[in-house]
PDB file of C-alpha atoms and ligand atoms in Angstrom:
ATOM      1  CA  UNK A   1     -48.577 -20.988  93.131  1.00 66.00           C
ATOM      2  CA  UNK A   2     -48.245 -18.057  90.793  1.00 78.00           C
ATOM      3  CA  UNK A   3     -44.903 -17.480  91.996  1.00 79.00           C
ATOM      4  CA  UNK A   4     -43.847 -20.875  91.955  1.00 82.00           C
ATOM      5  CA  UNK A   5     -44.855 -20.924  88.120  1.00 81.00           C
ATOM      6  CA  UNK A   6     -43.473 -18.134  87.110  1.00 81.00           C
ATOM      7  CA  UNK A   7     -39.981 -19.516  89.222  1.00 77.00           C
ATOM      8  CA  UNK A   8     -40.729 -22.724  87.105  1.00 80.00           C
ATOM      9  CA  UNK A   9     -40.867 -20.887  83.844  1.00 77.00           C
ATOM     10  CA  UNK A  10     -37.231 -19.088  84.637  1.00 77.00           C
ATOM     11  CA  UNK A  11     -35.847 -22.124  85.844  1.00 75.00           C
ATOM     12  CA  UNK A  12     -36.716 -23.749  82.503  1.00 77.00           C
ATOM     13  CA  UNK A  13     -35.834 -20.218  80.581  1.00 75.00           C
ATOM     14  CA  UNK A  14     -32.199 -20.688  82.210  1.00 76.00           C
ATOM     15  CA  UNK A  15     -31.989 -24.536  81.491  1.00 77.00           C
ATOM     16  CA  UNK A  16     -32.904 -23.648  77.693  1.00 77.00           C
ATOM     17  CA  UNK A  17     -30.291 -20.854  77.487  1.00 83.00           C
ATOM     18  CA  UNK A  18     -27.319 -23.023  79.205  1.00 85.00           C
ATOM     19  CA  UNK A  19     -28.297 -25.653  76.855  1.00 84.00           C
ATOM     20  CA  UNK A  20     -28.206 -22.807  73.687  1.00 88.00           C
ATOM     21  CA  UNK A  21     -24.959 -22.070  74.931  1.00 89.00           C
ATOM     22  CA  UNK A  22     -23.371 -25.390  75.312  1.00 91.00           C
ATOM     23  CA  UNK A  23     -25.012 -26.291  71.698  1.00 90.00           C
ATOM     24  CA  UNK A  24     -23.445 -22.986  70.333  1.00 91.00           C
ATOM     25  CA  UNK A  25     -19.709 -23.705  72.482  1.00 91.00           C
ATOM     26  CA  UNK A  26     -19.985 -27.245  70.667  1.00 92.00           C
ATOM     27  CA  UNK A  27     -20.722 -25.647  67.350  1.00 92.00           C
ATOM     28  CA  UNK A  28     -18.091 -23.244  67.529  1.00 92.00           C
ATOM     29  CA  UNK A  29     -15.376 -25.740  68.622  1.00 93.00           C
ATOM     30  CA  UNK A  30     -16.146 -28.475  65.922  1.00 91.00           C
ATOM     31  CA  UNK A  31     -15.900 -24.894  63.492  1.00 90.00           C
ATOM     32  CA  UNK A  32     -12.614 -24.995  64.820  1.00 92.00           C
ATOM     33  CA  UNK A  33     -11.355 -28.145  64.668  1.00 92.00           C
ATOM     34  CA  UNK A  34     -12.661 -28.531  61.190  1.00 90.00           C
ATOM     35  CA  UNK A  35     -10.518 -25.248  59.971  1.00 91.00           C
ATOM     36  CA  UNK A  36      -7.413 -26.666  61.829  1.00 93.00           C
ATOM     37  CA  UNK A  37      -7.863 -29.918  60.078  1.00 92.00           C
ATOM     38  CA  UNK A  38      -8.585 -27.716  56.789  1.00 94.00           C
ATOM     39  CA  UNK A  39      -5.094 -25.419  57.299  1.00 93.00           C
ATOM     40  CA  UNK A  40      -3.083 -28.883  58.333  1.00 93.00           C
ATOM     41  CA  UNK A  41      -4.386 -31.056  55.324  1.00 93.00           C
ATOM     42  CA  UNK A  42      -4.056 -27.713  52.612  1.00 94.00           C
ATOM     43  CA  UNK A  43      -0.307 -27.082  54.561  1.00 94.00           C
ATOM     44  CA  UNK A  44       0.660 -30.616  53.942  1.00 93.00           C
ATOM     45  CA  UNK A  45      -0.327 -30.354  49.804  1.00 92.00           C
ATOM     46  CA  UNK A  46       1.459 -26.599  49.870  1.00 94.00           C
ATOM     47  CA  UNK A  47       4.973 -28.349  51.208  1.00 95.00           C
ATOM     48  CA  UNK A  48       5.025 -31.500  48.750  1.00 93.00           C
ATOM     49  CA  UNK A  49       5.221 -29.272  45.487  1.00 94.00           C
ATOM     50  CA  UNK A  50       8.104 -26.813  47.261  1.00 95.00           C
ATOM     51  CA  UNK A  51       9.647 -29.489  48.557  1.00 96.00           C
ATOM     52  CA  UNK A  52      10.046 -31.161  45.371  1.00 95.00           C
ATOM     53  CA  UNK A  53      10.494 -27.396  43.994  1.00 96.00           C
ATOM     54  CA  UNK A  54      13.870 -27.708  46.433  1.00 95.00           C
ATOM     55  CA  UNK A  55      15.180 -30.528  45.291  1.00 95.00           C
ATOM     56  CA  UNK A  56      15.207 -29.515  41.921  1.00 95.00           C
ATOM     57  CA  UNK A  57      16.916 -26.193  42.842  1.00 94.00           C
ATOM     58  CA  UNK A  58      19.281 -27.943  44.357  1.00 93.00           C
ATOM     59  CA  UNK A  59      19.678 -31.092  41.137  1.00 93.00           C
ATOM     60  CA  UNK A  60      20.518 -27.533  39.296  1.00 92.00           C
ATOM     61  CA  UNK A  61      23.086 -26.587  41.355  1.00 90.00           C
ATOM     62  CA  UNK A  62      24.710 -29.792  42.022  1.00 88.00           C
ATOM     63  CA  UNK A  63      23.458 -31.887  38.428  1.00 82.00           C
ATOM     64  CA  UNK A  64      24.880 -32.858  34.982  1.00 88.00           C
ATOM     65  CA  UNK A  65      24.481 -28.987  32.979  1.00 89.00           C
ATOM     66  CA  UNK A  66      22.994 -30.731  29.874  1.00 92.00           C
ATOM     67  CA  UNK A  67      20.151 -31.570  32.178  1.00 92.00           C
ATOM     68  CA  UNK A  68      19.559 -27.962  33.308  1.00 93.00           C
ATOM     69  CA  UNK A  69      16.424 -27.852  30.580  1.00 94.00           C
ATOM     70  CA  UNK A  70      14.661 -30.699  31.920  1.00 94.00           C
ATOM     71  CA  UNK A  71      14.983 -29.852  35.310  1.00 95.00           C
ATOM     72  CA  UNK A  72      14.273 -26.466  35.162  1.00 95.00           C
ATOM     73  CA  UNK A  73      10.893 -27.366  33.302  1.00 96.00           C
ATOM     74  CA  UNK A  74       9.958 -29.651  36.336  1.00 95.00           C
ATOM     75  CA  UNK A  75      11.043 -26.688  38.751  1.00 96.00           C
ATOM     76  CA  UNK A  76       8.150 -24.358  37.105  1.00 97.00           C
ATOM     77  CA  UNK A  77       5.761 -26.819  37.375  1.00 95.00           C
ATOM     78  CA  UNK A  78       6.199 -27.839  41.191  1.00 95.00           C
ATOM     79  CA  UNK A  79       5.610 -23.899  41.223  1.00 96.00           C
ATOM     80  CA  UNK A  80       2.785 -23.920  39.422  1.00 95.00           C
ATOM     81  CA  UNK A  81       1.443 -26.743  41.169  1.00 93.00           C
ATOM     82  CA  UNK A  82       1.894 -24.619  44.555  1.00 95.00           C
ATOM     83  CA  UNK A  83       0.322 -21.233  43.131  1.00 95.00           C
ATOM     84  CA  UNK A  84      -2.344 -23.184  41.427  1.00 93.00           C
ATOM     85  CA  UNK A  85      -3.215 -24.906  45.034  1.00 94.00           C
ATOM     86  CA  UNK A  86      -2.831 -21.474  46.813  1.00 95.00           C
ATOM     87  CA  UNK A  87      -5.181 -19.579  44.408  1.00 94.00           C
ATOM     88  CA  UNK A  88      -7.777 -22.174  45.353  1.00 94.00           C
ATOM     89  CA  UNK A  89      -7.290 -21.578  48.548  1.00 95.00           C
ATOM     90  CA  UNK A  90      -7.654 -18.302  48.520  1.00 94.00           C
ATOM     91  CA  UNK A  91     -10.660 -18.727  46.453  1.00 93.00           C
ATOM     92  CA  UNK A  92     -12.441 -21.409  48.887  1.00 94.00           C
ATOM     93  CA  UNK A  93     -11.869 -18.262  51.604  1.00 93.00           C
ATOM     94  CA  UNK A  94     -13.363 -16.349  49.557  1.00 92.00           C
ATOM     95  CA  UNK A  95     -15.928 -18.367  48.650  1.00 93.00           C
ATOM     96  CA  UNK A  96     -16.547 -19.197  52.320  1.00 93.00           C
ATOM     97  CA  UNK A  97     -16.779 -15.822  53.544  1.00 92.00           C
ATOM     98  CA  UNK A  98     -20.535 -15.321  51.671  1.00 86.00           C
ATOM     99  CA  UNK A  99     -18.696 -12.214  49.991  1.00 80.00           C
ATOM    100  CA  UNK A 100     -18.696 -13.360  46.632  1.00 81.00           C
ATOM    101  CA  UNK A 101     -21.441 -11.751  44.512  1.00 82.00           C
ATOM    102  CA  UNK A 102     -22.839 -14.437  42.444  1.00 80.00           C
ATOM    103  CA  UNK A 103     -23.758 -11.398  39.934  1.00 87.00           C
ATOM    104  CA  UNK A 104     -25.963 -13.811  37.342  1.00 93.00           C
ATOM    105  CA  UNK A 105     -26.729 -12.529  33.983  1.00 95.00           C
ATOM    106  CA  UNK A 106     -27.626 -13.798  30.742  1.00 97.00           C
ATOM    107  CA  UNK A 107     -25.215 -16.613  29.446  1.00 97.00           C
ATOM    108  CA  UNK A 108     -25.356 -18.066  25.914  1.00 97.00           C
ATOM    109  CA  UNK A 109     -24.314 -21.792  26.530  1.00 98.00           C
ATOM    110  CA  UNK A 110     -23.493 -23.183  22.530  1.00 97.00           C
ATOM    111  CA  UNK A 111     -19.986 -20.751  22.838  1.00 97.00           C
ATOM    112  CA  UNK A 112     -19.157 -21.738  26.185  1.00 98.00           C
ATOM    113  CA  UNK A 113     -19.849 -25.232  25.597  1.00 98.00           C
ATOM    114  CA  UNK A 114     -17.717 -25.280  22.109  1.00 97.00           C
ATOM    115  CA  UNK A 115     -15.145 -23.637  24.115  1.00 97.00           C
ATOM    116  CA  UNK A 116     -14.963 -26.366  26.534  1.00 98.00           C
ATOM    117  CA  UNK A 117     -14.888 -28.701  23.556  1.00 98.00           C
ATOM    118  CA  UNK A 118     -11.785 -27.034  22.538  1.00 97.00           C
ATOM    119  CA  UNK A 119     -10.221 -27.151  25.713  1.00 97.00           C
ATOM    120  CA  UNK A 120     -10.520 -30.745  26.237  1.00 97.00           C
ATOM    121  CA  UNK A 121     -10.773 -32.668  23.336  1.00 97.00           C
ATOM    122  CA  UNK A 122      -6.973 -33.042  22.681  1.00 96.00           C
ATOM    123  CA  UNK A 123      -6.538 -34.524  26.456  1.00 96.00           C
ATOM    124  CA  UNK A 124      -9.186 -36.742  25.646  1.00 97.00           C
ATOM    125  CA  UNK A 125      -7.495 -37.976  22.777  1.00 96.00           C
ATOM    126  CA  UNK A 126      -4.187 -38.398  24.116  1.00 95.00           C
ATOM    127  CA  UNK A 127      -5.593 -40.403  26.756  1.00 94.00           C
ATOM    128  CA  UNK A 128      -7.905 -42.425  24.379  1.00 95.00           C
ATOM    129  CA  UNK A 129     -10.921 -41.190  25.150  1.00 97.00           C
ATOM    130  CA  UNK A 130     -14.009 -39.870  23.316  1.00 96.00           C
ATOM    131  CA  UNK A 131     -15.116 -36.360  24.140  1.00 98.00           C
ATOM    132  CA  UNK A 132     -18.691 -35.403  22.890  1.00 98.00           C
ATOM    133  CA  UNK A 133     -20.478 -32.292  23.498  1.00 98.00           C
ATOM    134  CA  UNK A 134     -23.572 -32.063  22.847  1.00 97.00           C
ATOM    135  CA  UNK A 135     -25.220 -28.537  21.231  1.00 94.00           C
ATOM    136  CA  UNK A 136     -27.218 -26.343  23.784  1.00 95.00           C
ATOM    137  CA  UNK A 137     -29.385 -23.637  21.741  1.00 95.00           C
ATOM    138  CA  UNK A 138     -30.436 -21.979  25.291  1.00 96.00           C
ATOM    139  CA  UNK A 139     -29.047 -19.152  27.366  1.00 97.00           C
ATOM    140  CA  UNK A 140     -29.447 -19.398  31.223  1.00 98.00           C
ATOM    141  CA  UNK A 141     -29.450 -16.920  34.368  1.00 97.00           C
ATOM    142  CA  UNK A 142     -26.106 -17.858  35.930  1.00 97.00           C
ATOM    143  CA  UNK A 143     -22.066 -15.962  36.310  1.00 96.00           C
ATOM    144  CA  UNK A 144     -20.363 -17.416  32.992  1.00 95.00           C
ATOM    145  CA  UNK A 145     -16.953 -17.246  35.198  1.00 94.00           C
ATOM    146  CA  UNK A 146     -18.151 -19.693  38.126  1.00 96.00           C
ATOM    147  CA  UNK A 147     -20.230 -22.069  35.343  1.00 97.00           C
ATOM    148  CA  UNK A 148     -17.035 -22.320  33.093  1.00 97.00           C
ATOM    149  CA  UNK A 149     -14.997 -23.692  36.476  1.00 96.00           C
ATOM    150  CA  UNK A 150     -17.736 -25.650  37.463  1.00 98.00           C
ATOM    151  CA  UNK A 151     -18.032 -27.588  33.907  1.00 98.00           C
ATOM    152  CA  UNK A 152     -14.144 -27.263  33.837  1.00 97.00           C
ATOM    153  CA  UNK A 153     -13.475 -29.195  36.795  1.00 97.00           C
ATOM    154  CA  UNK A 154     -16.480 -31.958  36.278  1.00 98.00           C
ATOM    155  CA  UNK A 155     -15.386 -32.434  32.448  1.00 98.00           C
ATOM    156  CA  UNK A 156     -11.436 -32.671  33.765  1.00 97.00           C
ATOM    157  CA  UNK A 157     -12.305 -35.278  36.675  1.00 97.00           C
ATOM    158  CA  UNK A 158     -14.222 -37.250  34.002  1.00 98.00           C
ATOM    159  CA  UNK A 159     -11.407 -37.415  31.725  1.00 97.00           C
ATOM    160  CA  UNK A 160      -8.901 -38.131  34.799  1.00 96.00           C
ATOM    161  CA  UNK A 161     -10.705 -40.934  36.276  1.00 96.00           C
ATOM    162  CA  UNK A 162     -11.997 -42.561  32.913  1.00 96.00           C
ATOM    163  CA  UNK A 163      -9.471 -45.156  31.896  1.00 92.00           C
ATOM    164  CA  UNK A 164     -11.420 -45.799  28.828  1.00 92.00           C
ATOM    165  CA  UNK A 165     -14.500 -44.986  26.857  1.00 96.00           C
ATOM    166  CA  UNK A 166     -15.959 -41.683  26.525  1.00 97.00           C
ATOM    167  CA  UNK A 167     -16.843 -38.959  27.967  1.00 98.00           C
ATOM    168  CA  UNK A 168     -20.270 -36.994  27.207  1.00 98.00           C
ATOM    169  CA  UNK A 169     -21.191 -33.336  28.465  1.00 98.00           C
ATOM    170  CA  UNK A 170     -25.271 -33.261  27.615  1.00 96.00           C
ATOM    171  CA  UNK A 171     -27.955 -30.491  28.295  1.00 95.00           C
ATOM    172  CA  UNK A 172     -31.522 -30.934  28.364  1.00 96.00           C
ATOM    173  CA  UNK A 173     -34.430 -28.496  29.268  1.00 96.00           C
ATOM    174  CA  UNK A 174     -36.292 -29.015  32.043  1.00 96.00           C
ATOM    175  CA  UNK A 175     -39.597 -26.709  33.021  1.00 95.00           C
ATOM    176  CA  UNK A 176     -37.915 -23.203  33.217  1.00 96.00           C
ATOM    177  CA  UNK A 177     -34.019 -24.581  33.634  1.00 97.00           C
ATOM    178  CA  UNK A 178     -31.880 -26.374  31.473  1.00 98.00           C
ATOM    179  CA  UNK A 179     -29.614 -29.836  33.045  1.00 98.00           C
ATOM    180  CA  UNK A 180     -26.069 -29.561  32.110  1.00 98.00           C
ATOM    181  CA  UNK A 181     -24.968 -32.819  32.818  1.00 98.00           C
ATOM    182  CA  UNK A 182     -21.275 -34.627  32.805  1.00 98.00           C
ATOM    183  CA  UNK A 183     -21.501 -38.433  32.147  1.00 98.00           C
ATOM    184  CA  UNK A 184     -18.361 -40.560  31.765  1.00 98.00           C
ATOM    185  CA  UNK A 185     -17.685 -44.272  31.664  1.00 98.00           C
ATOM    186  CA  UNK A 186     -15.389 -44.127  34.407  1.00 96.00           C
ATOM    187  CA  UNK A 187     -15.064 -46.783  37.479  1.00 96.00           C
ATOM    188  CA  UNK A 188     -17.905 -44.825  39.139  1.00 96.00           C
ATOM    189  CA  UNK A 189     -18.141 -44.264  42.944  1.00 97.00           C
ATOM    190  CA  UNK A 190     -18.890 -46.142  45.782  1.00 96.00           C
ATOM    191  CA  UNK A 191     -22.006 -45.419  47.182  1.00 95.00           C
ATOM    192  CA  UNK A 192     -20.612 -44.905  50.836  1.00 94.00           C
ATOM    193  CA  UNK A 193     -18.300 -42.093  49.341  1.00 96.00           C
ATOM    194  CA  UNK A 194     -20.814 -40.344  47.151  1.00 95.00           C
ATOM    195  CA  UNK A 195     -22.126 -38.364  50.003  1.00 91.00           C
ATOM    196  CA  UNK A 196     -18.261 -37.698  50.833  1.00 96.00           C
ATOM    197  CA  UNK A 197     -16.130 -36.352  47.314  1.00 97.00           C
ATOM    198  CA  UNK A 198     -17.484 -32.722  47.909  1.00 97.00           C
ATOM    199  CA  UNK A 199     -15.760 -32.781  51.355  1.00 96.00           C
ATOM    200  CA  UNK A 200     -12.291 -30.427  50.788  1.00 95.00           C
ATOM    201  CA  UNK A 201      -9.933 -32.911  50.725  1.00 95.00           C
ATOM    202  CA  UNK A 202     -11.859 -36.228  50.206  1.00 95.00           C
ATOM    203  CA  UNK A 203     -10.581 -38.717  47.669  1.00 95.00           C
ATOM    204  CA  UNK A 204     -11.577 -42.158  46.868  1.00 95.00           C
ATOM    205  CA  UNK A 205      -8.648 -44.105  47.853  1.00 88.00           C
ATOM    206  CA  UNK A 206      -9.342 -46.701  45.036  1.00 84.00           C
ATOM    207  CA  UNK A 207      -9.828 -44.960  42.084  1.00 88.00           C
ATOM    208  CA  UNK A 208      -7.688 -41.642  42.868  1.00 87.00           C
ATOM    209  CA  UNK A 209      -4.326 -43.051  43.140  1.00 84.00           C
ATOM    210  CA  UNK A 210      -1.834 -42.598  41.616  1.00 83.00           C
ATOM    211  CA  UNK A 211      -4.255 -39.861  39.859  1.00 89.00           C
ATOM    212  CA  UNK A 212      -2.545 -35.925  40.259  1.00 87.00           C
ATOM    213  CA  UNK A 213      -5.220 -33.971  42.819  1.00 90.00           C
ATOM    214  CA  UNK A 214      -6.283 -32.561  46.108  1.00 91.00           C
ATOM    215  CA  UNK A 215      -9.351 -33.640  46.708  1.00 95.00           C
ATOM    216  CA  UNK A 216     -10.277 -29.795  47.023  1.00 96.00           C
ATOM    217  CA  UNK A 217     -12.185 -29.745  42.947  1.00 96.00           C
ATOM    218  CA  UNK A 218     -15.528 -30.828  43.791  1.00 97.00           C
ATOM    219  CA  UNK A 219     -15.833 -28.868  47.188  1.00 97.00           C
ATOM    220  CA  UNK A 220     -15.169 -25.538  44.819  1.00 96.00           C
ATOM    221  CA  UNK A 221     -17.605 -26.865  42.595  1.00 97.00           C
ATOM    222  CA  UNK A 222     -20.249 -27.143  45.406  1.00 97.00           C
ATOM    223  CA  UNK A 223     -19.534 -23.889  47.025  1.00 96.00           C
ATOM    224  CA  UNK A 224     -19.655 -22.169  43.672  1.00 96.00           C
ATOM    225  CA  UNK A 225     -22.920 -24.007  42.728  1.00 97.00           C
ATOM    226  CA  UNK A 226     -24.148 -22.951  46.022  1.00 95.00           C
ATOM    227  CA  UNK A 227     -23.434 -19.253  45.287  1.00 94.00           C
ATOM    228  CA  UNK A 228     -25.029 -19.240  42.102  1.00 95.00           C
ATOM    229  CA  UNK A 229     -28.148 -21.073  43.254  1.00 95.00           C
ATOM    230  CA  UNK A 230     -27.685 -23.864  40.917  1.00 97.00           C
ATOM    231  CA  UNK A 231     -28.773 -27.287  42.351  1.00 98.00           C
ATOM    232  CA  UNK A 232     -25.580 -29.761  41.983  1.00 98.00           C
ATOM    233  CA  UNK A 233     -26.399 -33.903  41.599  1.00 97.00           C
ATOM    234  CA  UNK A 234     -24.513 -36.677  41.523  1.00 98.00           C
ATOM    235  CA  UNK A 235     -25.491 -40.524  40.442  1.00 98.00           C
ATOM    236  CA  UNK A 236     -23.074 -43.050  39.576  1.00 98.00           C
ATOM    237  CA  UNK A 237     -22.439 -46.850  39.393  1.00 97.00           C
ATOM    238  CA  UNK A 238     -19.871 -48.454  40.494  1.00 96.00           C
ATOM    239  CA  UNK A 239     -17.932 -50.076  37.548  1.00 95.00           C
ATOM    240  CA  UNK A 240     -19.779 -48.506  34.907  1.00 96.00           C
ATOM    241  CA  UNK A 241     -19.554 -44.769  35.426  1.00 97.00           C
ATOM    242  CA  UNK A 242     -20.448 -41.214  36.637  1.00 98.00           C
ATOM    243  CA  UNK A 243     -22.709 -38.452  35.779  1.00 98.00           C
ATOM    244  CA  UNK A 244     -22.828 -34.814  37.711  1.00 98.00           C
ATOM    245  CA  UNK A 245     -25.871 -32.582  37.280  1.00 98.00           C
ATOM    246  CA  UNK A 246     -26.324 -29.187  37.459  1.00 98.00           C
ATOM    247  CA  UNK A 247     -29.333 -27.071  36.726  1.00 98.00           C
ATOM    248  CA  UNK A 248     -29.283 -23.760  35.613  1.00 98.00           C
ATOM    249  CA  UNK A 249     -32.800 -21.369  35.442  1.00 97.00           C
ATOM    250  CA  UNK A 250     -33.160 -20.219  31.795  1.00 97.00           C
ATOM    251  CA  UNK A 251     -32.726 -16.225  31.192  1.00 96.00           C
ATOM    252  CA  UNK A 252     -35.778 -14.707  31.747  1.00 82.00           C
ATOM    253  CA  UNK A 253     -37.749 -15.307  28.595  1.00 67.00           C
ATOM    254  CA  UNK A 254     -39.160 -11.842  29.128  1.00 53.00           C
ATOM    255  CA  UNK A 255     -35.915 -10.232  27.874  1.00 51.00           C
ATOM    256  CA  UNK A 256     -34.935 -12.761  25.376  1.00 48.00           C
ATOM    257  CA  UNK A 257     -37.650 -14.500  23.799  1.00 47.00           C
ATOM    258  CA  UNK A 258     -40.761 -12.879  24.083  1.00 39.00           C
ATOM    259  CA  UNK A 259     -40.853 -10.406  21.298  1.00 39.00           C
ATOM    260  CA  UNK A 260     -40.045 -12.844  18.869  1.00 44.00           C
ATOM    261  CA  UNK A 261     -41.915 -15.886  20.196  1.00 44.00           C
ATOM    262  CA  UNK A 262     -46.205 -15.323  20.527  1.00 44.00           C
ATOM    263  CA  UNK A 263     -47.541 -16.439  23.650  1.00 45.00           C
ATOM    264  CA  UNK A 264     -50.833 -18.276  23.841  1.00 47.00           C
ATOM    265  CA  UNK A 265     -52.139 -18.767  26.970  1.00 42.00           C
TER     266      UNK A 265
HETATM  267  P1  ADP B   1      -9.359 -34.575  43.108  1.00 85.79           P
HETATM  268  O1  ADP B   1      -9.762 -34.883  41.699  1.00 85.79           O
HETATM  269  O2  ADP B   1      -8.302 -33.530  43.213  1.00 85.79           O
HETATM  270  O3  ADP B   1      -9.017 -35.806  43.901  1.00 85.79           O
HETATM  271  P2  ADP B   1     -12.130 -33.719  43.583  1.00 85.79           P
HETATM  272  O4  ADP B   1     -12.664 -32.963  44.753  1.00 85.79           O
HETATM  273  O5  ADP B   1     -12.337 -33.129  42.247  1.00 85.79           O
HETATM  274  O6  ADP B   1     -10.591 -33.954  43.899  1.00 85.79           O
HETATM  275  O7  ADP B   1     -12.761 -35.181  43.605  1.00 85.79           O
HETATM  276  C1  ADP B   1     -12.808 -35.908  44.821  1.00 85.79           C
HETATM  277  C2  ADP B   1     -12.768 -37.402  44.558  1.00 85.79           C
HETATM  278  O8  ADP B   1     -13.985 -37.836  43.953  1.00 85.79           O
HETATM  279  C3  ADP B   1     -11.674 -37.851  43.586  1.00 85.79           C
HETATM  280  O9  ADP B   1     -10.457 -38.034  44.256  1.00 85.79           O
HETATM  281  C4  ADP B   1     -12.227 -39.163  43.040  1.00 85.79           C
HETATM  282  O10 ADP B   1     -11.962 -40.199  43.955  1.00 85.79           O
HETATM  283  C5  ADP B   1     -13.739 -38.899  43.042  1.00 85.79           C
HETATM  284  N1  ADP B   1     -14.243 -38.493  41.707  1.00 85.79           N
HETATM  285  C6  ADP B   1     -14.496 -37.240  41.269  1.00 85.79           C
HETATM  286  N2  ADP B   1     -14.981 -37.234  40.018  1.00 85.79           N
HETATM  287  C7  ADP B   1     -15.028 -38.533  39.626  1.00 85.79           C
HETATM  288  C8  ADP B   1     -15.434 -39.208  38.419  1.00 85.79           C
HETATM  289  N3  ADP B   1     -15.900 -38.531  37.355  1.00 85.79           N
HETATM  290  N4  ADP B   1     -15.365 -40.572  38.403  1.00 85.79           N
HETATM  291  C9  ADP B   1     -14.919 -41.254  39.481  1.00 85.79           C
HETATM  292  N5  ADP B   1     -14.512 -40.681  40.633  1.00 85.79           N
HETATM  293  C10 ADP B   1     -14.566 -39.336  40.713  1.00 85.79           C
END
């Protein structure tokens, strides 16, 4: 009966390790399927802006000279649109591959935040929209590259969804982080596609046509957030609007605050 336990116990050893291996075969073809759908959907939005690039070549060629200027300025941007979707790309591989060195540091947030303020406020106004952006006195622990695009691409969805009202970029502290946070009185999001807009290519059919995009924004968001270590949130009601979290630690207080600010315990 020894024997025929320890039989039992390889029997069940091989039974486990067929079933690892059918669970890891499984894995590794929905892996795949999930890149080809990922090199078919990003291969479709490469050959709309060269296609259009094309036609525009060939309106040049063929066209009325005095409208050379006009079409040559909507050549450049179907190129632009193409290099701008193949630098994401090759930033999502990048991203993707775990290479990427978050490399956090000490980042002042009033500058970058005024910056932003800069950046948007005139497409804000031409669309009729408020921008406001609030004042942040605190410096967090994060890359100021990655948390520029992240804020870049939440505050520029918020102004491209938002038909009308405004749009607010707040910050609050929170125990040892601080809450960036993106609100906007846009048409908000279904709740059955919350849980989907950080897939790469997922767009809510309702509210994003007709709207310029990929669908690829908020999955660069997410991966960047992810490499940083900063916790990403969404909440949002349908009709009334959207706001996107993200928390950020604060710089070590150590190094920035505590030779000027007495502790008590
Ligand atoms: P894109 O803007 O290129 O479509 P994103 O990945 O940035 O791609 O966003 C995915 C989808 O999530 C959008 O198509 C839109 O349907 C929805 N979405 C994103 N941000 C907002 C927002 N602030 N308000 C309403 N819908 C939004």
């Amino acid at each position: 009966s020894d024997i025929n336990a320890e039989l039992r116990a390889e029997v069940d050893l091989r039974r486990v390790t067929e079933q690892q291996l059918r669970q890891a075969k499984g894995e590794a073809e929905a892996a795949n399927a999930a890149k080809n759908r990922f090199l078919a959907l990003a291969s479709h939005d490469i050959l709309q802006p060269l296609n259009a690039a094309r036609l525009f070549a060939a309106a040049l060629e063929q066209g009325d000279p005095a409208r050379r200027p006009a079409i040559l300025g909507q050549l450049d941007n179907s190129l632009k649109a193409t290099e701008e979707l193949i630098s994401t790309l090759l930033e999502i591989a990048r991203l993707d591959e775990g290479k990427v060195e978050p490399d956090n540091r000490p980042v002042a947030l009033q500058p970058l935040l005024q910056q932003l303020d800069d950046e948007f406020s005139l497409l804000a106004e031409r669309q009729g929209l408020k921008l406001k952006v609030r004042a942040a006195p605190w410096t967090v622990n994060s890359n100021p590259t990655y948390l520029r695009r992240i804020l870049q691409n939440l505050i520029s969805n918020a102004i491209k969804y938002t038909a009308q009202g405004k749009v607010l970029v707040g910050c609050r502290r929170r125990g040892r982080s601080v809450v960036l946070e993106v609100w906007d009185t846009g048409p908000g999001i279904p709740p059955a596609d919350l849980e989907r807009i950080f897939e790469d290519f997922y767009r809510v059919d309702a509210t994003a046509r007709g709207r310029q995009g990929i669908g690829l924004g908020l999955g660069v968001v997410q991966r960047m957030a992810n490499s940083l270590g900063h916790a990403l949130s969404v909440a949002s009601t349908p009709g009334k609007g959207s706001v996107f979290r993200l928390s950020v630690p604060l710089a070590d207080a150590a190094a920035s605050t505590a030779s000027v600010v007495p502790t008590t315990a």
